[in-house]
């Protein structure tokens, strides 16, 4: 099903937005915010879902403009630099400030970091 | 800076030891009269001096003590804070550390090049003796068990960390309005934003609350606030400065950067923090030259000091989408460079406009992964919950602000099974195109220039509810992060707005690891710029110096 996307163009001189809409074929489902929130482990309130959904959709639509670029035979760049092969020796070192790390743990019951039960939903 | 010297340029080549280890260095006091650092006659429009060198000289010649300097800066800091809100946390140890420097000097012991220099540190950079929140409630009161490598180096050179500066939460934003704690104001007009995400660090240097500061730059977060606040901002090459201790936002894009009130100070700070670090697997082993050894006094420059330098003006950055005032200020900078002997030409960077969506896809995707560690279990704020999923969900819901939540959700979407090829992979391919186009342009030019932002500072609240409007302000800066290149922003003029006008920054982009050339060109540009003084009204009028 074709979806529309907007070419976002903010004109600073006239403070207007020039939107050109074009349609493009896409089989991608639009963002399902409650499902994404579950995947990302963030408990959103219904109000937040309502507030975020249109903004997220607008940005994802804007991302869609990359679909129209001819990128065949272009390698993806994994990172900015091209230096490789820096390995260090596999020698363990003890981190000295362990007390400070432990002090940062919200629920600590020596020597355990406590969490609530993991419910099994049968 | 070296304008106080009346003899041939003294090379700073041993200011920082070649292997960048903390060997303390003792300078001979210079016999000419240098201005004490607290005297900045408001009427003069002379170019900025290096405050770091000035402080170093004043301390060693016993003109002033580190304690006196610290007291002056602290009182200025406290006076401006209610209006500016640059700092999330101010150190309790400043005077104690200043005293120990004074004791060393009294005993004629060597002190480091940053002795007595008050340094602000962005709150997403870990400091062991102060909270590090990344501007987020999820890390409120978090005390890291270690210093970031960059902070460790500042301390090794005897710098004093004055406090942790405000930022957009986790670096996500361009105004500091997404900080969970406070919004920082622009010292040039307190109804306007200072830029972001390193808005606190930029405002603090601009308002002279500290001498220099550290920030981070993922998509422009050092360069855009430098432009908005009228200070110098430097984004180093990816891998130049260790990221160990920088709270990660987008690991393939993040770098730690420097702010100063002069190019020289920014270069000195960069020298201090650069270098390979075994604790950062992406840290480069490229040798670190002494960045400041090329900085010559303005009075000793020949008439066309940049003769032969090829400068490419990026055509796409001066098209319609730029504020006309910014455009004319940058064209003024172009003329200035021509007067200095540069050969200017126009370059076109194909795929330039694709960089913005590509950047936001990569940054949101990487951040959704990097922020998954904030689960309320091992550190940070923990919500009360009866089962593990609720613990995660509620801790994160309560701890993260709206902008961060939205970006995590967008990133989660872009990385979902079936969508990776459409978004993340395509963004990486666009990244390749951008890297190639920069390489071609920099094979033919020494540096490239553009505005740092399409406008000067806008009003607080103006872009808050329109994410795409805010993102579009990053168009000048994101491509540089995608390519991993270094860039320097320095103030080049003003546009209308605020009580006395708003500063505009010029961005200079260099080839990888070529920070030295950027600093050399920037320094000459700065020292020869006539009739401009980049000290905000907050300092020049109301606050005692």
Short mmCIF file of N, CA and C in Angstrom, two decimals, chain B residues 78-152:
data_model
loop_
_atom_site.label_atom_id
_atom_site.label_comp_id
_atom_site.label_asym_id
_atom_site.label_seq_id
_atom_site.Cartn_x
_atom_site.Cartn_y
_atom_site.Cartn_z
N UNK B 78 28.28 32.62 40.69
CA UNK B 78 27.10 32.66 41.57
C UNK B 78 26.18 33.82 41.22
N UNK B 79 26.77 34.94 40.82
CA UNK B 79 25.97 36.10 40.48
C UNK B 79 25.12 35.86 39.24
N UNK B 80 25.69 35.16 38.27
CA UNK B 80 24.99 34.94 37.00
C UNK B 80 24.06 33.74 37.03
N UNK B 81 24.30 32.80 37.95
CA UNK B 81 23.55 31.53 37.94
C UNK B 81 22.03 31.66 38.00
N UNK B 82 21.49 32.54 38.86
CA UNK B 82 20.01 32.60 38.92
C UNK B 82 19.39 32.90 37.55
N UNK B 83 20.09 33.68 36.72
CA UNK B 83 19.56 33.98 35.40
C UNK B 83 19.94 32.92 34.36
N UNK B 84 21.18 32.43 34.48
CA UNK B 84 21.68 31.55 33.42
C UNK B 84 21.36 30.08 33.62
N UNK B 85 21.53 29.62 34.85
CA UNK B 85 21.34 28.19 35.17
C UNK B 85 22.21 27.30 34.28
N UNK B 86 23.48 27.62 34.19
CA UNK B 86 24.40 26.79 33.38
C UNK B 86 24.79 25.52 34.10
N UNK B 87 24.77 25.53 35.43
CA UNK B 87 25.33 24.42 36.19
C UNK B 87 24.26 23.60 36.88
N UNK B 88 24.40 22.28 36.78
CA UNK B 88 23.56 21.38 37.56
C UNK B 88 24.18 21.18 38.94
N UNK B 89 25.50 21.20 38.99
CA UNK B 89 26.19 20.99 40.26
C UNK B 89 27.47 21.82 40.27
N UNK B 90 27.70 22.53 41.37
CA UNK B 90 28.95 23.28 41.52
C UNK B 90 29.79 22.58 42.57
N UNK B 91 31.07 22.41 42.28
CA UNK B 91 31.96 21.68 43.18
C UNK B 91 32.14 22.41 44.51
N UNK B 92 32.28 21.63 45.58
CA UNK B 92 32.58 22.21 46.89
C UNK B 92 34.07 22.33 47.13
N UNK B 93 34.86 21.82 46.19
CA UNK B 93 36.29 21.70 46.46
C UNK B 93 37.14 22.71 45.72
N UNK B 94 36.49 23.69 45.08
CA UNK B 94 37.26 24.58 44.20
C UNK B 94 38.35 25.33 44.97
N UNK B 95 37.97 25.92 46.09
CA UNK B 95 38.95 26.74 46.82
C UNK B 95 40.05 25.87 47.42
N UNK B 96 39.65 24.66 47.84
CA UNK B 96 40.65 23.74 48.40
C UNK B 96 41.68 23.37 47.33
N UNK B 97 41.18 23.08 46.11
CA UNK B 97 42.11 22.72 45.04
C UNK B 97 42.97 23.91 44.63
N UNK B 98 42.36 25.10 44.65
CA UNK B 98 43.14 26.29 44.32
C UNK B 98 44.24 26.50 45.35
N UNK B 99 43.88 26.28 46.61
CA UNK B 99 44.87 26.44 47.69
C UNK B 99 46.04 25.48 47.51
N UNK B 100 45.76 24.26 47.11
CA UNK B 100 46.86 23.30 46.97
C UNK B 100 47.77 23.68 45.81
N UNK B 101 47.21 24.35 44.79
CA UNK B 101 48.07 24.86 43.71
C UNK B 101 48.93 26.00 44.23
N UNK B 102 48.33 26.88 45.02
CA UNK B 102 49.10 27.98 45.61
C UNK B 102 50.23 27.44 46.49
N UNK B 103 49.95 26.38 47.24
CA UNK B 103 50.98 25.79 48.11
C UNK B 103 52.14 25.26 47.26
N UNK B 104 51.80 24.61 46.15
CA UNK B 104 52.85 24.08 45.26
C UNK B 104 53.72 25.21 44.73
N UNK B 105 53.05 26.29 44.33
CA UNK B 105 53.80 27.41 43.76
C UNK B 105 54.71 28.04 44.82
N UNK B 106 54.17 28.16 46.04
CA UNK B 106 54.97 28.73 47.14
C UNK B 106 56.22 27.90 47.39
N UNK B 107 56.05 26.58 47.24
CA UNK B 107 57.20 25.70 47.47
C UNK B 107 58.08 25.59 46.22
N UNK B 108 57.81 26.44 45.20
CA UNK B 108 58.56 26.42 43.95
C UNK B 108 58.51 25.08 43.23
N UNK B 109 57.44 24.34 43.46
CA UNK B 109 57.24 23.09 42.72
C UNK B 109 56.63 23.40 41.37
N UNK B 110 56.83 22.46 40.43
CA UNK B 110 56.21 22.63 39.12
C UNK B 110 54.70 22.45 39.19
N UNK B 111 53.99 23.23 38.37
CA UNK B 111 52.55 23.03 38.25
C UNK B 111 52.21 22.81 36.78
N UNK B 112 51.12 22.11 36.53
CA UNK B 112 50.74 21.77 35.16
C UNK B 112 50.25 22.97 34.37
N UNK B 113 50.13 22.82 33.06
CA UNK B 113 49.73 23.93 32.19
C UNK B 113 48.31 24.44 32.46
N UNK B 114 47.47 23.62 33.10
CA UNK B 114 46.11 24.07 33.40
C UNK B 114 45.96 24.51 34.85
N UNK B 115 47.08 24.77 35.52
CA UNK B 115 47.02 25.16 36.93
C UNK B 115 46.17 26.40 37.11
N UNK B 116 45.24 26.33 38.04
CA UNK B 116 44.41 27.49 38.35
C UNK B 116 43.29 27.73 37.36
N UNK B 117 43.21 26.89 36.32
CA UNK B 117 42.18 27.10 35.29
C UNK B 117 40.89 26.39 35.69
N UNK B 118 39.82 27.14 35.80
CA UNK B 118 38.53 26.55 36.16
C UNK B 118 37.87 25.97 34.91
N UNK B 119 37.53 24.69 34.97
CA UNK B 119 36.99 23.97 33.83
C UNK B 119 35.58 23.49 34.16
N UNK B 120 34.63 23.81 33.29
CA UNK B 120 33.28 23.27 33.44
C UNK B 120 33.21 21.94 32.70
N UNK B 121 32.46 20.99 33.23
CA UNK B 121 32.38 19.67 32.58
C UNK B 121 30.90 19.33 32.35
N UNK B 122 30.57 19.01 31.15
CA UNK B 122 29.18 18.66 30.81
C UNK B 122 28.74 17.45 31.64
N UNK B 123 27.51 17.47 32.09
CA UNK B 123 27.11 16.45 33.07
C UNK B 123 26.90 15.06 32.51
N UNK B 124 27.23 14.85 31.23
CA UNK B 124 27.22 13.47 30.73
C UNK B 124 28.63 12.89 30.69
N UNK B 125 29.57 13.61 31.35
CA UNK B 125 30.95 13.14 31.43
C UNK B 125 31.21 12.82 32.90
N UNK B 126 31.62 11.60 33.17
CA UNK B 126 31.69 11.12 34.55
C UNK B 126 32.78 11.77 35.38
N UNK B 127 32.39 12.18 36.59
CA UNK B 127 33.34 12.72 37.56
C UNK B 127 33.10 11.98 38.86
N UNK B 128 34.16 11.49 39.46
CA UNK B 128 34.01 10.59 40.60
C UNK B 128 33.57 11.34 41.86
N UNK B 129 33.91 12.61 41.97
CA UNK B 129 33.61 13.31 43.21
C UNK B 129 32.37 14.20 43.10
N UNK B 130 31.66 14.10 42.00
CA UNK B 130 30.44 14.89 41.83
C UNK B 130 29.39 14.04 41.14
N UNK B 131 28.10 14.33 41.36
CA UNK B 131 27.08 13.56 40.65
C UNK B 131 27.23 13.75 39.14
N UNK B 132 26.83 12.74 38.38
CA UNK B 132 26.83 12.82 36.92
C UNK B 132 25.48 12.29 36.46
N UNK B 133 24.63 13.20 36.01
CA UNK B 133 23.23 12.84 35.77
C UNK B 133 22.88 12.69 34.30
N UNK B 134 23.74 13.17 33.40
CA UNK B 134 23.39 13.24 31.97
C UNK B 134 22.10 14.04 31.76
N UNK B 135 21.78 14.92 32.72
CA UNK B 135 20.57 15.74 32.59
C UNK B 135 19.29 14.94 32.78
N UNK B 136 19.38 13.75 33.38
CA UNK B 136 18.23 12.86 33.46
C UNK B 136 17.88 12.46 34.88
N UNK B 137 16.58 12.31 35.14
CA UNK B 137 16.14 11.84 36.46
C UNK B 137 16.54 10.39 36.68
N UNK B 138 16.75 9.65 35.60
CA UNK B 138 17.10 8.24 35.77
C UNK B 138 18.48 8.11 36.42
N UNK B 139 19.30 9.15 36.35
CA UNK B 139 20.62 9.14 36.99
C UNK B 139 20.76 10.24 38.03
N UNK B 140 19.63 10.69 38.54
CA UNK B 140 19.68 11.74 39.55
C UNK B 140 20.48 11.25 40.74
N UNK B 141 21.43 12.03 41.20
CA UNK B 141 22.28 11.66 42.33
C UNK B 141 23.25 10.51 42.07
N UNK B 142 23.34 10.04 40.84
CA UNK B 142 24.28 8.97 40.53
C UNK B 142 25.71 9.49 40.67
N UNK B 143 26.53 8.73 41.41
CA UNK B 143 27.94 9.09 41.53
C UNK B 143 28.77 8.00 40.86
N UNK B 144 29.40 8.32 39.75
CA UNK B 144 30.20 7.31 39.07
C UNK B 144 31.37 6.86 39.93
N UNK B 145 31.80 5.62 39.80
CA UNK B 145 32.97 5.16 40.54
C UNK B 145 34.29 5.50 39.87
N UNK B 146 34.27 6.32 38.83
CA UNK B 146 35.51 6.65 38.15
C UNK B 146 35.37 8.01 37.47
N UNK B 147 36.51 8.60 37.14
CA UNK B 147 36.54 9.81 36.32
C UNK B 147 36.64 9.40 34.86
N UNK B 148 36.00 10.16 33.99
CA UNK B 148 36.24 9.98 32.56
C UNK B 148 37.71 10.27 32.30
N UNK B 149 38.26 9.62 31.26
CA UNK B 149 39.67 9.85 30.94
C UNK B 149 39.95 11.33 30.68
N UNK B 150 39.04 12.01 29.98
CA UNK B 150 39.25 13.44 29.69
C UNK B 150 39.33 14.25 30.99
N UNK B 151 38.49 13.89 31.97
CA UNK B 151 38.50 14.59 33.26
C UNK B 151 39.80 14.27 34.01
N UNK B 152 40.18 13.01 33.95
CA UNK B 152 41.41 12.58 34.62
C UNK B 152 42.59 13.39 34.08
#
